[in-house]
């Protein structure tokens, strides 16, 4: 925090935030208690405030169609790209935003998750990736 009349950086703790925004400015009034303020700081001085936030973990989002619910547990199918097989992985749902689900745990960034047909798969089942380039013609089926 930096007071407009002071150049020194100050630390403070929020003690009150107005529950309703000011209709003209659309801002919320806040009251801050300064920690070890200088002697010349007076009540009502204006300041620029910056909030320190702890780093947040990366957000992993998947489509709602990727989820498989069995009993009280929620799963997704993770693709093993070497074997091109799927593995059922238990996940924790941290939130939902429309048709997107935020996962709290269970999978890591960079892993490939099946997003279609989750209710039809079995552990170890072989799968193939859908072509993501619509301009590329499909590969011919193998001849037996």
PDB file of C-alpha atoms in Angstrom:
ATOM      1  CA  UNK A   1       0.000   0.000   0.000  1.00  0.00           C
ATOM      2  CA  UNK A   2       1.265   3.487  -0.798  1.00  0.00           C
ATOM      3  CA  UNK A   3      -0.376   6.601   0.601  1.00  0.00           C
ATOM      4  CA  UNK A   4      -0.760   9.406  -1.925  1.00  0.00           C
ATOM      5  CA  UNK A   5       0.875  11.807   0.559  1.00  0.00           C
ATOM      6  CA  UNK A   6       3.623   9.287   1.386  1.00  0.00           C
ATOM      7  CA  UNK A   7       6.052   7.467  -0.896  1.00  0.00           C
ATOM      8  CA  UNK A   8       6.901   4.667   1.535  1.00  0.00           C
ATOM      9  CA  UNK A   9       5.367   1.215   1.068  1.00  0.00           C
ATOM     10  CA  UNK A  10       3.113   0.307   3.988  1.00  0.00           C
ATOM     11  CA  UNK A  11       1.543  -2.969   5.033  1.00  0.00           C
ATOM     12  CA  UNK A  12      -2.032  -3.318   6.176  1.00  0.00           C
ATOM     13  CA  UNK A  13      -4.854  -5.712   6.869  1.00  0.00           C
ATOM     14  CA  UNK A  14      -8.401  -5.337   5.521  1.00  0.00           C
ATOM     15  CA  UNK A  15     -10.860  -4.969   8.363  1.00  0.00           C
ATOM     16  CA  UNK A  16     -14.038  -4.101   6.451  1.00  0.00           C
ATOM     17  CA  UNK A  17     -15.365  -4.155   2.882  1.00  0.00           C
ATOM     18  CA  UNK A  18     -18.704  -2.551   2.022  1.00  0.00           C
ATOM     19  CA  UNK A  19     -21.279  -5.177   1.009  1.00  0.00           C
ATOM     20  CA  UNK A  20     -22.742  -2.968  -1.757  1.00  0.00           C
ATOM     21  CA  UNK A  21     -20.935  -1.029  -4.490  1.00  0.00           C
ATOM     22  CA  UNK A  22     -21.287   2.723  -4.746  1.00  0.00           C
ATOM     23  CA  UNK A  23     -23.896   3.250  -7.519  1.00  0.00           C
ATOM     24  CA  UNK A  24     -21.986   6.156  -9.107  1.00  0.00           C
ATOM     25  CA  UNK A  25     -18.434   4.754  -9.097  1.00  0.00           C
ATOM     26  CA  UNK A  26     -19.224   1.033  -8.912  1.00  0.00           C
ATOM     27  CA  UNK A  27     -16.454   0.641  -6.360  1.00  0.00           C
ATOM     28  CA  UNK A  28     -16.525  -0.902  -2.896  1.00  0.00           C
ATOM     29  CA  UNK A  29     -15.397   1.085   0.120  1.00  0.00           C
ATOM     30  CA  UNK A  30     -12.783  -0.701   2.194  1.00  0.00           C
ATOM     31  CA  UNK A  31     -11.220   0.025   5.564  1.00  0.00           C
ATOM     32  CA  UNK A  32      -7.651  -1.050   6.172  1.00  0.00           C
ATOM     33  CA  UNK A  33      -5.748  -1.234   9.439  1.00  0.00           C
ATOM     34  CA  UNK A  34      -2.119  -0.217   8.884  1.00  0.00           C
ATOM     35  CA  UNK A  35       0.581  -2.359  10.426  1.00  0.00           C
ATOM     36  CA  UNK A  36       3.270  -0.175  12.081  1.00  0.00           C
ATOM     37  CA  UNK A  37       2.264   3.097  10.350  1.00  0.00           C
ATOM     38  CA  UNK A  38       4.558   6.176  10.401  1.00  0.00           C
ATOM     39  CA  UNK A  39       3.627   8.856  12.952  1.00  0.00           C
ATOM     40  CA  UNK A  40       2.453  11.383  10.318  1.00  0.00           C
ATOM     41  CA  UNK A  41      -0.236   9.107   8.842  1.00  0.00           C
ATOM     42  CA  UNK A  42      -3.688  10.554   9.518  1.00  0.00           C
ATOM     43  CA  UNK A  43      -7.182   9.086   9.417  1.00  0.00           C
ATOM     44  CA  UNK A  44      -8.854   9.480   6.003  1.00  0.00           C
ATOM     45  CA  UNK A  45      -5.684   9.639   3.872  1.00  0.00           C
ATOM     46  CA  UNK A  46      -6.067   8.155   0.378  1.00  0.00           C
ATOM     47  CA  UNK A  47      -3.911   5.238  -0.733  1.00  0.00           C
ATOM     48  CA  UNK A  48      -3.191   2.972  -3.631  1.00  0.00           C
ATOM     49  CA  UNK A  49      -3.614  -0.616  -2.463  1.00  0.00           C
ATOM     50  CA  UNK A  50      -2.183  -3.787  -3.968  1.00  0.00           C
ATOM     51  CA  UNK A  51      -3.285  -7.191  -2.757  1.00  0.00           C
ATOM     52  CA  UNK A  52      -0.831 -10.041  -2.264  1.00  0.00           C
ATOM     53  CA  UNK A  53      -2.374 -13.323  -3.328  1.00  0.00           C
ATOM     54  CA  UNK A  54      -0.856 -16.731  -2.745  1.00  0.00           C
ATOM     55  CA  UNK A  55      -0.015 -18.512  -5.979  1.00  0.00           C
ATOM     56  CA  UNK A  56      -2.915 -20.640  -7.142  1.00  0.00           C
ATOM     57  CA  UNK A  57      -2.517 -24.153  -8.461  1.00  0.00           C
ATOM     58  CA  UNK A  58      -3.014 -24.610 -12.186  1.00  0.00           C
ATOM     59  CA  UNK A  59      -6.630 -25.049 -13.215  1.00  0.00           C
ATOM     60  CA  UNK A  60      -7.452 -28.197 -15.151  1.00  0.00           C
ATOM     61  CA  UNK A  61     -10.721 -27.996 -17.045  1.00  0.00           C
ATOM     62  CA  UNK A  62     -12.440 -30.761 -18.992  1.00  0.00           C
ATOM     63  CA  UNK A  63     -15.798 -30.944 -20.756  1.00  0.00           C
ATOM     64  CA  UNK A  64     -18.682 -32.312 -18.718  1.00  0.00           C
ATOM     65  CA  UNK A  65     -18.861 -35.239 -21.173  1.00  0.00           C
ATOM     66  CA  UNK A  66     -15.465 -36.484 -19.942  1.00  0.00           C
ATOM     67  CA  UNK A  67     -16.833 -37.397 -16.508  1.00  0.00           C
ATOM     68  CA  UNK A  68     -17.964 -40.844 -15.478  1.00  0.00           C
ATOM     69  CA  UNK A  69     -19.913 -41.151 -12.241  1.00  0.00           C
ATOM     70  CA  UNK A  70     -19.971 -44.483 -10.389  1.00  0.00           C
ATOM     71  CA  UNK A  71     -21.629 -44.455  -6.987  1.00  0.00           C
ATOM     72  CA  UNK A  72     -20.216 -41.535  -5.031  1.00  0.00           C
ATOM     73  CA  UNK A  73     -16.977 -41.353  -7.070  1.00  0.00           C
ATOM     74  CA  UNK A  74     -16.198 -39.386 -10.227  1.00  0.00           C
ATOM     75  CA  UNK A  75     -13.740 -40.611 -12.853  1.00  0.00           C
ATOM     76  CA  UNK A  76     -12.203 -39.659 -16.181  1.00  0.00           C
ATOM     77  CA  UNK A  77     -10.482 -41.866 -18.725  1.00  0.00           C
ATOM     78  CA  UNK A  78      -6.779 -41.057 -19.196  1.00  0.00           C
ATOM     79  CA  UNK A  79      -5.112 -42.088 -22.456  1.00  0.00           C
ATOM     80  CA  UNK A  80      -1.817 -43.973 -22.425  1.00  0.00           C
ATOM     81  CA  UNK A  81      -0.377 -42.621 -25.686  1.00  0.00           C
ATOM     82  CA  UNK A  82       2.219 -45.391 -25.976  1.00  0.00           C
ATOM     83  CA  UNK A  83      -0.253 -48.283 -25.818  1.00  0.00           C
ATOM     84  CA  UNK A  84      -3.258 -46.228 -27.012  1.00  0.00           C
ATOM     85  CA  UNK A  85      -5.333 -47.679 -24.167  1.00  0.00           C
ATOM     86  CA  UNK A  86      -7.429 -45.991 -21.497  1.00  0.00           C
ATOM     87  CA  UNK A  87      -7.194 -46.053 -17.724  1.00  0.00           C
ATOM     88  CA  UNK A  88      -9.977 -44.999 -15.348  1.00  0.00           C
ATOM     89  CA  UNK A  89      -8.725 -42.321 -12.931  1.00  0.00           C
ATOM     90  CA  UNK A  90     -10.620 -41.023  -9.898  1.00  0.00           C
ATOM     91  CA  UNK A  91     -10.842 -37.221  -9.848  1.00  0.00           C
ATOM     92  CA  UNK A  92     -12.103 -34.540  -7.500  1.00  0.00           C
ATOM     93  CA  UNK A  93     -14.416 -31.929  -8.998  1.00  0.00           C
ATOM     94  CA  UNK A  94     -13.496 -28.437  -7.785  1.00  0.00           C
ATOM     95  CA  UNK A  95     -16.189 -26.546  -9.676  1.00  0.00           C
ATOM     96  CA  UNK A  96     -18.466 -26.334 -12.677  1.00  0.00           C
ATOM     97  CA  UNK A  97     -18.695 -23.490 -15.192  1.00  0.00           C
ATOM     98  CA  UNK A  98     -21.383 -24.183 -17.767  1.00  0.00           C
ATOM     99  CA  UNK A  99     -20.405 -27.357 -19.626  1.00  0.00           C
ATOM    100  CA  UNK A 100     -16.854 -27.254 -18.274  1.00  0.00           C
ATOM    101  CA  UNK A 101     -15.727 -29.004 -15.098  1.00  0.00           C
ATOM    102  CA  UNK A 102     -12.760 -27.789 -13.046  1.00  0.00           C
ATOM    103  CA  UNK A 103     -10.779 -30.716 -11.623  1.00  0.00           C
ATOM    104  CA  UNK A 104      -9.136 -30.368  -8.231  1.00  0.00           C
ATOM    105  CA  UNK A 105      -7.058 -33.540  -8.350  1.00  0.00           C
ATOM    106  CA  UNK A 106      -6.558 -36.834 -10.134  1.00  0.00           C
ATOM    107  CA  UNK A 107      -4.960 -35.746 -13.410  1.00  0.00           C
ATOM    108  CA  UNK A 108      -1.990 -33.603 -14.350  1.00  0.00           C
ATOM    109  CA  UNK A 109      -1.579 -30.898 -16.967  1.00  0.00           C
ATOM    110  CA  UNK A 110      -0.553 -32.367 -20.311  1.00  0.00           C
ATOM    111  CA  UNK A 111      -2.328 -35.700 -19.905  1.00  0.00           C
ATOM    112  CA  UNK A 112      -4.842 -36.670 -22.588  1.00  0.00           C
ATOM    113  CA  UNK A 113      -8.364 -37.222 -21.279  1.00  0.00           C
ATOM    114  CA  UNK A 114     -11.141 -38.936 -23.243  1.00  0.00           C
ATOM    115  CA  UNK A 115     -13.986 -36.488 -23.785  1.00  0.00           C
ATOM    116  CA  UNK A 116     -16.513 -38.573 -25.723  1.00  0.00           C
ATOM    117  CA  UNK A 117     -18.053 -41.941 -24.944  1.00  0.00           C
ATOM    118  CA  UNK A 118     -16.807 -42.125 -21.361  1.00  0.00           C
ATOM    119  CA  UNK A 119     -19.725 -44.367 -20.331  1.00  0.00           C
ATOM    120  CA  UNK A 120     -18.849 -46.922 -23.060  1.00  0.00           C
ATOM    121  CA  UNK A 121     -15.173 -47.573 -22.206  1.00  0.00           C
ATOM    122  CA  UNK A 122     -13.523 -50.398 -20.249  1.00  0.00           C
ATOM    123  CA  UNK A 123     -10.110 -50.351 -18.519  1.00  0.00           C
ATOM    124  CA  UNK A 124      -7.299 -51.206 -20.938  1.00  0.00           C
ATOM    125  CA  UNK A 125      -9.517 -50.749 -23.989  1.00  0.00           C
ATOM    126  CA  UNK A 126      -7.699 -49.710 -27.172  1.00  0.00           C
ATOM    127  CA  UNK A 127      -8.813 -46.369 -28.610  1.00  0.00           C
ATOM    128  CA  UNK A 128      -7.822 -44.031 -31.413  1.00  0.00           C
ATOM    129  CA  UNK A 129      -7.657 -40.270 -31.534  1.00  0.00           C
ATOM    130  CA  UNK A 130     -10.144 -38.416 -33.686  1.00  0.00           C
ATOM    131  CA  UNK A 131      -8.545 -36.359 -36.417  1.00  0.00           C
ATOM    132  CA  UNK A 132      -8.474 -32.724 -35.339  1.00  0.00           C
ATOM    133  CA  UNK A 133      -7.685 -31.366 -38.816  1.00  0.00           C
ATOM    134  CA  UNK A 134     -10.974 -31.251 -40.777  1.00  0.00           C
ATOM    135  CA  UNK A 135      -9.117 -30.445 -44.027  1.00  0.00           C
ATOM    136  CA  UNK A 136      -7.187 -33.727 -43.927  1.00  0.00           C
ATOM    137  CA  UNK A 137      -9.035 -36.657 -45.542  1.00  0.00           C
ATOM    138  CA  UNK A 138      -9.625 -39.716 -43.352  1.00  0.00           C
ATOM    139  CA  UNK A 139      -7.112 -42.557 -43.593  1.00  0.00           C
ATOM    140  CA  UNK A 140      -8.346 -45.608 -45.521  1.00  0.00           C
ATOM    141  CA  UNK A 141      -9.399 -48.610 -43.460  1.00  0.00           C
ATOM    142  CA  UNK A 142      -6.762 -51.367 -43.281  1.00  0.00           C
ATOM    143  CA  UNK A 143      -7.293 -54.237 -45.729  1.00  0.00           C
ATOM    144  CA  UNK A 144      -7.454 -57.733 -44.254  1.00  0.00           C
TER     145      UNK A 144
END
